Short mmCIF file of C-alpha atoms in Angstrom, two decimals:
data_model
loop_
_atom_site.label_atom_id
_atom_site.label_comp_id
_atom_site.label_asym_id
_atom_site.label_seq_id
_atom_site.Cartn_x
_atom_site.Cartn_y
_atom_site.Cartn_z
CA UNK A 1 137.82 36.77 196.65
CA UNK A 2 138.10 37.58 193.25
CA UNK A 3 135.27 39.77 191.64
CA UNK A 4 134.39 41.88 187.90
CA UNK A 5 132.05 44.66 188.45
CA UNK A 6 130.92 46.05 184.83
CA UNK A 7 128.04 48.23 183.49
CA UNK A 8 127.45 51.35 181.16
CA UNK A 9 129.36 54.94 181.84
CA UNK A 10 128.12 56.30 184.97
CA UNK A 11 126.17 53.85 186.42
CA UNK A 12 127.31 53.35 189.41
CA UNK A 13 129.91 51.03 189.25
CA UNK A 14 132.77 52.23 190.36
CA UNK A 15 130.89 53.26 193.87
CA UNK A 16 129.24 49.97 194.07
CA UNK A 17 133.00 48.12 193.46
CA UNK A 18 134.60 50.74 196.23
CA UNK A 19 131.66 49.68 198.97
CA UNK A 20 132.20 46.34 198.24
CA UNK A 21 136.08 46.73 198.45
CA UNK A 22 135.64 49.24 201.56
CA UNK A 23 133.00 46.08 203.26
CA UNK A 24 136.19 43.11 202.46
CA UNK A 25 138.38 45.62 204.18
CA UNK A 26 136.56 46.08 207.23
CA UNK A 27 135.27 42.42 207.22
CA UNK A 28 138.60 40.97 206.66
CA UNK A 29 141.17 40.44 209.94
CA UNK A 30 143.82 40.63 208.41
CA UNK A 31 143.64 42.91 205.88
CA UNK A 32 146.60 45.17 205.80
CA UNK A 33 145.91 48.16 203.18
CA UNK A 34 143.06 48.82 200.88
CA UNK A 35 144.44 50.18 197.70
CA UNK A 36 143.11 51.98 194.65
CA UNK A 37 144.74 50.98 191.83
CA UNK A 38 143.66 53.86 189.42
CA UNK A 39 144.99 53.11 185.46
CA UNK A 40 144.31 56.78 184.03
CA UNK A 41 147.10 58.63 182.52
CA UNK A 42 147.45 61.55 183.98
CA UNK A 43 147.38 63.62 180.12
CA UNK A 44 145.04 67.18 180.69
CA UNK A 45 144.10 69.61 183.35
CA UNK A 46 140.46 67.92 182.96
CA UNK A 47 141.95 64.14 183.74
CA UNK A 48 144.19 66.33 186.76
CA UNK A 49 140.83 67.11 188.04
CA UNK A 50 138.79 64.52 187.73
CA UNK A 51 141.73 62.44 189.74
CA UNK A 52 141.86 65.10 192.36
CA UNK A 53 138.02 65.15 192.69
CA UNK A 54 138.14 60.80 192.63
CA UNK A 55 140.53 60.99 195.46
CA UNK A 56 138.97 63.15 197.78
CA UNK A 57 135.75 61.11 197.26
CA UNK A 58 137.45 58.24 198.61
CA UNK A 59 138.20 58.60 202.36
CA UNK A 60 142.00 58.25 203.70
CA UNK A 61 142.07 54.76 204.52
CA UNK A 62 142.96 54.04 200.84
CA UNK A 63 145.77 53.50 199.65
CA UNK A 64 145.96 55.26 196.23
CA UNK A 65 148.26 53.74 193.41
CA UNK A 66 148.31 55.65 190.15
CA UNK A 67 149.59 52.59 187.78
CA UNK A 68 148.67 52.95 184.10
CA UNK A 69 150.18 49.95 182.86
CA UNK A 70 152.25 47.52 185.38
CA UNK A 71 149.18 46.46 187.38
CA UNK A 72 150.81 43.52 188.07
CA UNK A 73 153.86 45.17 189.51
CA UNK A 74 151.19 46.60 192.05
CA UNK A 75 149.81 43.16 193.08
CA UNK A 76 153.23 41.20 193.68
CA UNK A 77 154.01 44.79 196.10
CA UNK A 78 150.85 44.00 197.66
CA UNK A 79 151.05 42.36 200.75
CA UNK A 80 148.87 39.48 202.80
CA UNK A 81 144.88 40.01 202.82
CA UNK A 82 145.12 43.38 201.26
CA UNK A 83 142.19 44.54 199.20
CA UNK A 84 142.88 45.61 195.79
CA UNK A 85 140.52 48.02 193.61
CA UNK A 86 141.60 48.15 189.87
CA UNK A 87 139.47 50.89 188.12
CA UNK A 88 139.25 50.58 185.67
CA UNK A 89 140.23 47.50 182.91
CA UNK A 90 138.80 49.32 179.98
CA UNK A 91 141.68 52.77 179.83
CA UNK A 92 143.75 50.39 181.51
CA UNK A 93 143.67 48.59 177.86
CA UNK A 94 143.90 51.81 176.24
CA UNK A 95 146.89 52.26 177.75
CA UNK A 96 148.45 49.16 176.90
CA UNK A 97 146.74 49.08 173.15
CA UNK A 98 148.03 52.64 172.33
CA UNK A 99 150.94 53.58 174.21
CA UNK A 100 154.63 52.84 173.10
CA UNK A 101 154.43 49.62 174.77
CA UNK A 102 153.58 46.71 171.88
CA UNK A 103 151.81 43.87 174.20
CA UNK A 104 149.80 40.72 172.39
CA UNK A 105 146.40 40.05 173.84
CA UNK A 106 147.47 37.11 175.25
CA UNK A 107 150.61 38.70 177.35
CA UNK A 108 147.79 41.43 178.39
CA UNK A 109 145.72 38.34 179.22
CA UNK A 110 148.35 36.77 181.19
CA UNK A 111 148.68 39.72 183.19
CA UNK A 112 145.29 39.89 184.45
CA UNK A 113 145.86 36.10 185.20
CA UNK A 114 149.28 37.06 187.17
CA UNK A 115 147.09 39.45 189.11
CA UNK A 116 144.48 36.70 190.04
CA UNK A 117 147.10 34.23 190.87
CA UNK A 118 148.74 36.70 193.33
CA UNK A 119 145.65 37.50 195.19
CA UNK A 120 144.53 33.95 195.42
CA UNK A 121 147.83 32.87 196.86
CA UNK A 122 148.17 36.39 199.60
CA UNK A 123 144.47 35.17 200.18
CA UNK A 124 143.22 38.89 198.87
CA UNK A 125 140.19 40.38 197.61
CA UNK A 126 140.62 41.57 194.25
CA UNK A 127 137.91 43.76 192.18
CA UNK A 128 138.46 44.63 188.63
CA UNK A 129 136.27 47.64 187.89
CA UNK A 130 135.66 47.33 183.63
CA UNK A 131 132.85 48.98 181.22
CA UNK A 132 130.07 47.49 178.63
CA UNK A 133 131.41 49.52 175.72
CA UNK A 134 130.18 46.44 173.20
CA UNK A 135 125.71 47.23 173.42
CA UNK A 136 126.36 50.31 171.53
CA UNK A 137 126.24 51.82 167.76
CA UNK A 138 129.38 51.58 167.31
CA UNK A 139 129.97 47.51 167.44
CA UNK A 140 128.93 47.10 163.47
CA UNK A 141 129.42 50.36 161.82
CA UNK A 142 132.41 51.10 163.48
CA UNK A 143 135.94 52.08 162.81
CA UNK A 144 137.82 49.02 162.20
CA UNK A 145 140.11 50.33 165.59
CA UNK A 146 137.72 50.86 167.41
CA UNK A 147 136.51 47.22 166.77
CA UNK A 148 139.77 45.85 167.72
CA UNK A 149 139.52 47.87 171.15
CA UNK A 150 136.15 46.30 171.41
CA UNK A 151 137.71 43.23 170.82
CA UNK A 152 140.39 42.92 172.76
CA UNK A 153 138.24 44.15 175.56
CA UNK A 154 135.71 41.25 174.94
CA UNK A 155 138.36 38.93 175.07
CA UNK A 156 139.35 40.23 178.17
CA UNK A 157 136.39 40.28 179.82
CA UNK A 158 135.24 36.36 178.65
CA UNK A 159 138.16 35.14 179.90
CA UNK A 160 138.22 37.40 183.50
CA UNK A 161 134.07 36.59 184.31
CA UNK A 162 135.84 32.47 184.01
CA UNK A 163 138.40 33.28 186.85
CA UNK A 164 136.16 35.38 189.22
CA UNK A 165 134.23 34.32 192.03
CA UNK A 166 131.77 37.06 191.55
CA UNK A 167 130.64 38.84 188.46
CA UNK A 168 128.41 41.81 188.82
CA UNK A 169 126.85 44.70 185.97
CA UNK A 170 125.61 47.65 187.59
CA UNK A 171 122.47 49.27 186.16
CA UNK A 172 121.64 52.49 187.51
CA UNK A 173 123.48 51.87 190.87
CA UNK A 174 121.90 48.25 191.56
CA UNK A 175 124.25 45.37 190.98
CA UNK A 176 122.59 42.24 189.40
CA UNK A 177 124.78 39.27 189.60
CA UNK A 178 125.42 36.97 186.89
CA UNK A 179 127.99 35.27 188.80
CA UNK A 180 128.31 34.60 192.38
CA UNK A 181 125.61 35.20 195.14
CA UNK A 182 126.89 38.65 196.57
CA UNK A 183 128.14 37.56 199.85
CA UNK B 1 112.54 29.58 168.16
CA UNK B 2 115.27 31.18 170.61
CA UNK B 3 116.95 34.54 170.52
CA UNK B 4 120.38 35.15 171.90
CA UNK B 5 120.68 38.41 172.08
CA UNK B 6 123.96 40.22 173.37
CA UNK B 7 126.77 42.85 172.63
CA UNK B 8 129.85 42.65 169.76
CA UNK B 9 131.82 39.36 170.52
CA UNK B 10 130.05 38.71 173.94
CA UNK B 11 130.49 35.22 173.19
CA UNK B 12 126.87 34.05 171.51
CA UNK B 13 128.27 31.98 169.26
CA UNK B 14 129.93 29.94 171.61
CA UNK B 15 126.82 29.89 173.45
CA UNK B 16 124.87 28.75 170.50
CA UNK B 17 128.34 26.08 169.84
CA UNK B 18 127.53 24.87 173.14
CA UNK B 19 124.33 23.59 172.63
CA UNK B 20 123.52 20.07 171.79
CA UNK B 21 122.53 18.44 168.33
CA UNK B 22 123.08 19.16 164.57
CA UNK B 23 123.10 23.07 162.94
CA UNK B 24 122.78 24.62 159.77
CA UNK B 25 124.02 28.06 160.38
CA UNK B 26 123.44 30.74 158.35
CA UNK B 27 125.63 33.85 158.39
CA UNK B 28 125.95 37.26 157.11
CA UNK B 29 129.25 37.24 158.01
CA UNK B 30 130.42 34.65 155.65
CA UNK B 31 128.60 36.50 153.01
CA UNK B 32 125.88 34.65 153.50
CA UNK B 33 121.77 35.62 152.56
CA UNK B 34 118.94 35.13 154.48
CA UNK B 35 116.53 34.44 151.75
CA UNK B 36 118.53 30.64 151.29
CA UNK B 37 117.50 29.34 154.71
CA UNK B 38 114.91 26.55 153.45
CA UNK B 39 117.66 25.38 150.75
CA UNK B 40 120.74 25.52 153.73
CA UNK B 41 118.52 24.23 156.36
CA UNK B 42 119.55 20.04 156.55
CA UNK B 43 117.27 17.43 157.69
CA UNK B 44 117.37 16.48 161.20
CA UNK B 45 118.88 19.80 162.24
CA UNK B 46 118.59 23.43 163.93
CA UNK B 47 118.74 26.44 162.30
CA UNK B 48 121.13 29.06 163.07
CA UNK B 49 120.28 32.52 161.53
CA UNK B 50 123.26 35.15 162.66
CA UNK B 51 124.36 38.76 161.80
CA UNK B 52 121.07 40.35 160.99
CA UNK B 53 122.15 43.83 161.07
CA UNK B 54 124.32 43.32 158.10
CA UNK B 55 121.05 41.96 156.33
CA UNK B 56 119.04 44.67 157.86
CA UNK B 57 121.62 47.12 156.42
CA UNK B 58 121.40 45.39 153.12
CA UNK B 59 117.30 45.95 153.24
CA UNK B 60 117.77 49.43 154.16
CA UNK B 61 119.88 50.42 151.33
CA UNK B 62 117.77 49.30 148.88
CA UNK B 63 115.88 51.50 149.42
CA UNK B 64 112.45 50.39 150.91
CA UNK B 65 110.67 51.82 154.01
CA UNK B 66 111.96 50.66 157.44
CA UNK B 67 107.73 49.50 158.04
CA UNK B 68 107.58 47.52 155.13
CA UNK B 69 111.47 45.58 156.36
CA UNK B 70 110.06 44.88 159.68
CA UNK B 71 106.48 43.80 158.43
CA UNK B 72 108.84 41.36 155.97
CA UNK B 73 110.87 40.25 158.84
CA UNK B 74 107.69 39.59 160.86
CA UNK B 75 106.83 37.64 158.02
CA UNK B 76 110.20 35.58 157.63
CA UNK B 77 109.41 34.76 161.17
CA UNK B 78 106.05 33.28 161.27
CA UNK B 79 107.55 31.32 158.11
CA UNK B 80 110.48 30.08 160.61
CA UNK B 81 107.90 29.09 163.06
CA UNK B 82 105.46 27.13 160.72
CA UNK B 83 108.51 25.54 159.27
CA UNK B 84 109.97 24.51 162.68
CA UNK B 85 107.28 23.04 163.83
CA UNK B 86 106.68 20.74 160.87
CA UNK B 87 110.14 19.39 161.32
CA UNK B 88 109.96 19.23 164.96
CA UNK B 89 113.39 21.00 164.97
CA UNK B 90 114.44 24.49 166.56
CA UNK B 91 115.39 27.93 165.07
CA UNK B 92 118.39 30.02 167.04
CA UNK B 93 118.43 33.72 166.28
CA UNK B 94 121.23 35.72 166.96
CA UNK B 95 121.11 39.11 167.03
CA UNK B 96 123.24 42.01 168.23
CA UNK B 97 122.76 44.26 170.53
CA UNK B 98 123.40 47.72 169.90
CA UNK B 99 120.97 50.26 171.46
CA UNK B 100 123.32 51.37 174.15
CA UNK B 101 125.27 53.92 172.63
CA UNK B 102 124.84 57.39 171.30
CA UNK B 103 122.43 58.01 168.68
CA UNK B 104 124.60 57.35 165.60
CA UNK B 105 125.54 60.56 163.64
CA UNK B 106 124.93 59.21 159.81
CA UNK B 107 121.24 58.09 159.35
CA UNK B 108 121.47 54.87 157.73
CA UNK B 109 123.00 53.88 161.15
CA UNK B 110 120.38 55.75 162.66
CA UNK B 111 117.53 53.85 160.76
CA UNK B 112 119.76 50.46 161.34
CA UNK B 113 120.12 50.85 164.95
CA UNK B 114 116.13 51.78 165.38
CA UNK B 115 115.07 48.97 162.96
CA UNK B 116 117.43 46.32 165.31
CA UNK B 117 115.82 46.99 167.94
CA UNK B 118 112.22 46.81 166.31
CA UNK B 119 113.08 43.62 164.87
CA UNK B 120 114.61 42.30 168.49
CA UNK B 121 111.39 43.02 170.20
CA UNK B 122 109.59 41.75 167.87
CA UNK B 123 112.11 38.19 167.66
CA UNK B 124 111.79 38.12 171.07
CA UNK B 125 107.73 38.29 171.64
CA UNK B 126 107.43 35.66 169.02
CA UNK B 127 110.56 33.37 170.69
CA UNK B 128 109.90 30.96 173.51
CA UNK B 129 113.27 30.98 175.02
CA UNK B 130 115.66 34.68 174.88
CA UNK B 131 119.26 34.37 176.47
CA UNK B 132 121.08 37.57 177.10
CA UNK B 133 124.73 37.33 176.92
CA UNK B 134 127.06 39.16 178.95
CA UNK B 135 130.66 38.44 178.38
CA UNK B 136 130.34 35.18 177.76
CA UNK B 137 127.69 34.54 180.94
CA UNK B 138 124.41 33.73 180.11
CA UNK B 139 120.75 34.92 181.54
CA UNK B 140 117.52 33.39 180.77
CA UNK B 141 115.22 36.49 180.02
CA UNK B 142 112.16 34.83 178.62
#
């Protein structure tokens, strides 16, 4: 199962995306491992913290996979009816946009795609955690950067809501489903 | 008249491409003016109006109140719906959404982002149909 959970900063999609993740696990028989696959660069003492306080929120039977680029290096070491948690798409982007690394949107596309791919064949669930970044200010007065960001994102997120079974925003904790009945 | 309203390159146009039958579009991004749309709009067609924030932008820098822009908007779109109905033909506005941020630091963008929203509720009241787009997905709102 295949599924997009997006929505504005702190509303509650990243705990909505780990219950759903943490409900495939336990439904699942032969789910292995349950991993987190968290994208942030680990850059401050704030980011050190707010990792540290992430991972203690979680509870021990995850698997926790600090990956800020390779995500698909993650999937093809996943194994068999594993559930996979990638929070979240939009620094994972960042990442990839603005690092060293020089990536077309259509390699960072294909990516995603490998990812899919992967978890349809080891018959996992796989959630990509993302954020609505494209309702604000910002989209017409913006700097021309940041519009490419938004962009690229948009792109990204088009083409992922095609490939998922279940596409979900999350407004202030309740998920309303615009793809997908929420099984 | 139908409003599809949704965030920068959610995919409206597409969703607007999608739809069935002739269209004379009508875009501020090709440098395009509203004022035209009885002279651009064909026979036997829909009309497409898109990018109103740039011609929002455009009213607000000339100067005039933001009242008197949305009472000539509210105008422009009792004028679209007279017209549409005499040629039995449809009117598609597309609008973008973008309440959802901050407040905007500089106050023309402050001004633009208030008077986008006035004008959206106000397109959407007066609208039969209003899609929401979400990354390409669609939801009926009205």
């Amino acid at each position: 199962m295949i599924m997009f959970v997006s929505g504005g900063a702190r509303s509650g999609k990243s705990r909505f995306a780990e219950d759903m993740a943490l409900t495939h696990y336990h439904r699942g028989r032969t789910s292995k491992q349950l991993i987190y696959v968290a994208t942030a660069l680990r850059t401050d003492k704030e980011m050190e913290d707010r990792i540290s306080t992430h991972r203690v929120d979680r509870s021990s039977i995850w698997e926790t996979v600090e990956e800020p680029f390779h995500i698909v290096k993650v999937c093809k070491e996943s194994g068999f009816g594993d559930v996979i948690l990638v929070d979240c798409l939009t620094i994972w982007l960042s990442n990839m946009m603005y690092g060293k690394l020089e990536y077309s949107l259509p390699q960072l596309i294909e990516m995603i795609d490998s990812c899919i791919l992967i978890a349809e064949e080891k018959r996992q669930t796989l959630i990509f955690v993302s954020n609505d970044v494209n309702e604000g200010e910002i989209a017409s007065g913006g700097h021309s950067a940041v519009l490419d960001y938004i962009y690229a994102l948009e792109r990204i997120h088009q083409h992922v809501v095609t490939r998922v079974d279940e596409a979900v925003q999350v407004i202030a904790g309740i998920p309303v489903y615009w793809k997908g009945g929420g099984s | 008249m139908q409003l599809i309203i949704g965030g920068a390159f959610s995919g409206k146009r597409k969703i607007v491409k999608n739809l069935s039958g002739n269209v004379s579009w009508i875009s501020s991004y090709e440098q395009q003016s509203l004022s035209n749309w009885e002279k651009v709009w064909e026979i036997d067609s829909n009309l497409v109006l898109e990018g109103w924030e740039n011609w929002l932008r455009t009213e607000i820098q000339s100067g005039r109140s933001i009242a008197a822009i949305r009472q000539q908007m509210n105008t422009l779109f009792a004028e679209l719906k007279a017209e549409e109905k005499r040629r039995d033909q449809q009117v598609i506005l597309i609008m973008l959404e973008m309440g959802r941020g901050i407040v905007p630091l500089e106050e023309e963008n402050r001004q633009l982002r208030d008077l986008t929203g006035w004008i959206q509720q106000d397109a959407a009241e007066i609208s039969e149909k209003v899609i929401y787009v979400w990354h390409g997905l669609t939801r009926v709102m009205k």
